[in-house]
Amino acid sequence: MPTTFPYTQLFTFTESVFNSMGCSDEDATLATETLLSADLRGIDSHGVARLVGYVRLWEAGRINATPRVGVTYETPSTAVVDGDGGLGLVVGPKAMQVAMEKARQVGTGWVSVKNSNHFGIAGYHAMKALAHDMIGVAMTNASPLVAPTYSLERLLGTNPIAVAVPAGDQPDFVLDMATTTAANGKLEIAQRKNLPIPEGWAQDPQGVGSTDPNAVKNGGALLPLGGATGSHKGYGLGAVVDIFSAVLSGANYGPWVPPFVAFLQPSANPVGEGLGHFFGAMRVDAFRPAAEFKAHMDNWITTFRQARATEGQHVLIPGDPEREMSGHRLLNGIPLLDAVIQDLEGVGAKFGVKL
């Protein structure tokens, strides 16, 4: 059974680890908040369980703990941000801030990022816009683990898309999804629990569907969203994310995206710099009065939530499960598997930090 830890305890531990890596106090706090947002929202595959992965990348010299994140090209509504090899957990929020500042000035802001690393969950970055009556958009490319439709080669990442839309009295609309049937982190969880994965998540090296959680580790691939008859749609969405995040910014794309695991080396012939992200912010009142828009969002949400549903079910709004989970875990703590606890204790021992 998992062991539950208070959010504050995990926050203090994680922040101390980032400090020990050389991050400034400000960046360590920001990285910790970004990372643990995944655990709070129930996306355990992208939370503190990944801390050891960031440490290993730093040890391998592939993460810069003290980056000088800056704009290298811009127009009034667009920018390219160079992450200087920093933690994506830090680069991402800073790039989203650039997008929101441009939106404040001219109505919308669009930022493509190069030279970054894994940025946690996309939803965290998109949700930054909500407090400012803006619609937030966040995407990132990722390690090539996904085979396009009919391919035996792994050419794309899970390449998530997040869109956050403010509402009035109703909870905000927050879509946060991978463009694959399942994120690779869910396979990692299945591996830790020694459980099979559902059909349609992965294929073996011969392109045959597999329920083995180690299928991708053993040379297979994740599958695009859409399954046997619609994977071309997930493939298309993943491709758009790759282009917006990397071809547009000058980051690595497709099979050249650096792997998250430290034991695999980046391509010897990269086509760009680091990992790529894409962020957008749209000021609602650049389209219509914010109060009017949010009232109609409330109506939209209520209409969908009250739709007649199949027996024993009810219609959810994107963001509902994660919002409910966040409230529960803030109150009751975050459950961690024994394997994750062991990893964290090992990292803590390395830096003299107690979990």
XYZ file of C-alpha atoms in Angstrom, residues 7-199:
193
model
C 2.162 18.273 0.819
C 4.230 20.605 2.998
C 6.676 17.809 3.874
C 7.230 16.898 0.220
C 7.539 20.580 -0.669
C 10.270 21.205 1.906
C 12.163 18.077 0.847
C 11.955 18.781 -2.894
C 12.876 22.445 -2.498
C 15.956 21.415 -0.476
C 17.020 18.991 -3.218
C 16.757 21.686 -5.894
C 18.726 24.042 -3.647
C 21.385 21.349 -3.232
C 21.655 21.113 -7.016
C 22.602 24.781 -7.038
C 19.253 26.387 -7.885
C 18.611 29.831 -6.416
C 16.009 30.007 -3.645
C 13.543 31.566 -6.088
C 14.089 28.899 -8.754
C 14.042 26.048 -6.225
C 10.669 27.224 -4.908
C 9.279 27.685 -8.417
C 10.520 24.270 -9.574
C 9.028 22.611 -6.497
C 5.640 24.264 -6.945
C 5.582 23.273 -10.614
C 6.600 19.667 -9.958
C 4.269 19.020 -7.011
C 1.284 20.491 -8.851
C 1.197 17.149 -10.666
C 0.985 15.159 -7.417
C -1.750 17.414 -6.094
C -3.805 16.970 -9.248
C -3.416 13.185 -9.205
C -0.971 13.000 -12.114
C 1.500 10.917 -10.114
C 3.583 10.022 -13.169
C 4.804 13.632 -13.525
C 5.279 14.670 -9.914
C 7.838 14.023 -7.205
C 8.414 10.529 -8.631
C 10.388 12.298 -11.386
C 12.659 14.197 -9.012
C 15.379 11.551 -9.229
C 15.293 11.890 -13.028
C 16.025 15.622 -12.854
C 18.872 15.000 -10.405
C 20.422 12.397 -12.710
C 20.220 14.759 -15.682
C 21.906 17.458 -13.603
C 24.626 15.022 -12.552
C 25.145 14.137 -16.224
C 25.658 17.824 -17.026
C 22.441 18.064 -19.029
C 20.595 20.506 -16.748
C 21.898 23.966 -15.894
C 20.864 24.788 -12.315
C 21.561 28.506 -12.795
C 20.168 29.359 -16.246
C 19.894 32.831 -17.707
C 16.436 32.497 -19.240
C 15.848 35.218 -21.808
C 14.077 36.392 -24.935
C 16.135 36.037 -28.123
C 13.582 37.300 -30.641
C 10.246 39.061 -30.276
C 7.447 41.088 -31.784
C 4.684 42.833 -29.789
C 2.713 39.568 -29.552
C 5.330 36.809 -29.997
C 8.689 35.731 -28.613
C 11.292 33.002 -28.660
C 12.691 32.198 -25.218
C 16.056 30.472 -24.701
C 15.967 28.366 -21.542
C 19.785 28.134 -21.322
C 19.553 24.424 -20.527
C 17.627 25.066 -17.317
C 15.008 23.004 -15.553
C 11.841 23.075 -17.622
C 10.070 23.438 -14.266
C 11.647 26.909 -14.102
C 11.920 27.822 -17.782
C 8.247 27.024 -18.443
C 6.695 29.394 -15.891
C 9.071 32.187 -16.898
C 8.171 31.765 -20.581
C 4.460 31.700 -19.721
C 4.984 34.974 -17.864
C 6.375 36.491 -21.084
C 3.272 35.313 -22.970
C 0.946 36.832 -20.353
C 2.823 40.143 -20.342
C 2.445 40.396 -24.104
C -1.249 39.558 -23.778
C -1.662 42.374 -21.256
C -0.128 44.787 -23.730
C -1.644 43.731 -27.059
C -4.384 41.179 -26.284
C -2.560 37.921 -27.018
C 0.929 36.547 -26.425
C 2.606 33.534 -28.034
C 5.960 32.157 -26.935
C 7.982 29.282 -28.372
C 10.847 27.942 -26.231
C 14.145 26.234 -27.042
C 17.016 24.866 -24.960
C 14.813 23.617 -22.115
C 14.053 20.321 -20.371
C 10.966 18.417 -19.157
C 8.539 21.003 -17.728
C 6.216 18.892 -15.576
C 2.501 18.918 -16.374
C 1.257 21.181 -19.146
C -1.847 22.100 -17.162
C 0.142 23.945 -14.491
C 1.486 26.406 -17.059
C -1.824 26.971 -18.832
C -3.590 27.590 -15.505
C -1.240 30.486 -14.744
C -3.405 32.613 -17.041
C -6.674 32.032 -15.171
C -6.077 34.540 -12.369
C -5.632 37.277 -14.977
C -8.890 36.604 -16.869
C -6.869 35.063 -19.690
C -7.112 31.805 -21.577
C -3.879 29.841 -21.222
C -2.342 27.374 -23.662
C 0.682 25.159 -23.023
C 2.371 22.430 -25.088
C 5.700 20.645 -25.095
C 7.494 18.098 -27.175
C 9.098 15.153 -25.404
C 11.424 12.169 -25.732
C 10.646 10.124 -28.890
C 8.694 7.144 -27.575
C 5.707 7.273 -29.941
C 5.300 5.536 -33.276
C 3.235 7.515 -35.815
C 0.389 5.601 -37.449
C 1.781 2.539 -39.306
C 5.343 3.281 -38.137
C 7.748 0.913 -36.383
C 10.006 3.863 -35.517
C 9.629 6.114 -32.489
C 9.524 9.645 -33.887
C 7.342 11.707 -31.512
C 6.889 12.242 -27.783
C 3.699 12.104 -25.760
C 3.505 15.839 -26.651
C 0.760 17.096 -24.301
C -1.658 19.963 -24.884
C -3.286 22.008 -22.120
C -5.916 24.739 -22.407
C -7.256 26.600 -19.357
C -10.350 28.818 -19.660
C -11.655 31.031 -16.820
C -15.256 30.769 -15.682
C -17.324 32.803 -13.223
C -19.193 30.941 -10.488
C -18.358 27.554 -11.977
C -14.915 25.907 -11.666
C -12.571 26.793 -14.514
C -12.302 24.612 -17.628
C -8.873 22.908 -17.694
C -8.005 20.436 -20.435
C -4.657 18.684 -19.930
C -3.996 15.682 -22.158
C -1.258 13.725 -23.858
C -1.603 13.163 -27.593
C -0.969 9.452 -26.979
C -3.457 6.919 -25.653
C -1.561 7.100 -22.344
C 1.440 9.015 -21.037
C 4.674 7.088 -20.561
C 4.494 7.810 -16.837
C 1.468 5.519 -16.617
C 3.604 2.685 -17.951
C 6.188 3.518 -15.290
C 3.497 3.259 -12.607
C 2.374 -0.112 -14.029
C 5.995 -1.279 -13.968
C 6.328 -0.326 -10.290
C 3.083 -2.159 -9.488
C 3.968 -5.115 -11.748
C 0.633 -4.799 -13.580
C -0.261 -5.216 -17.271
C -1.279 -2.158 -19.273
C -4.555 -1.890 -21.223
C -4.646 -2.797 -24.900
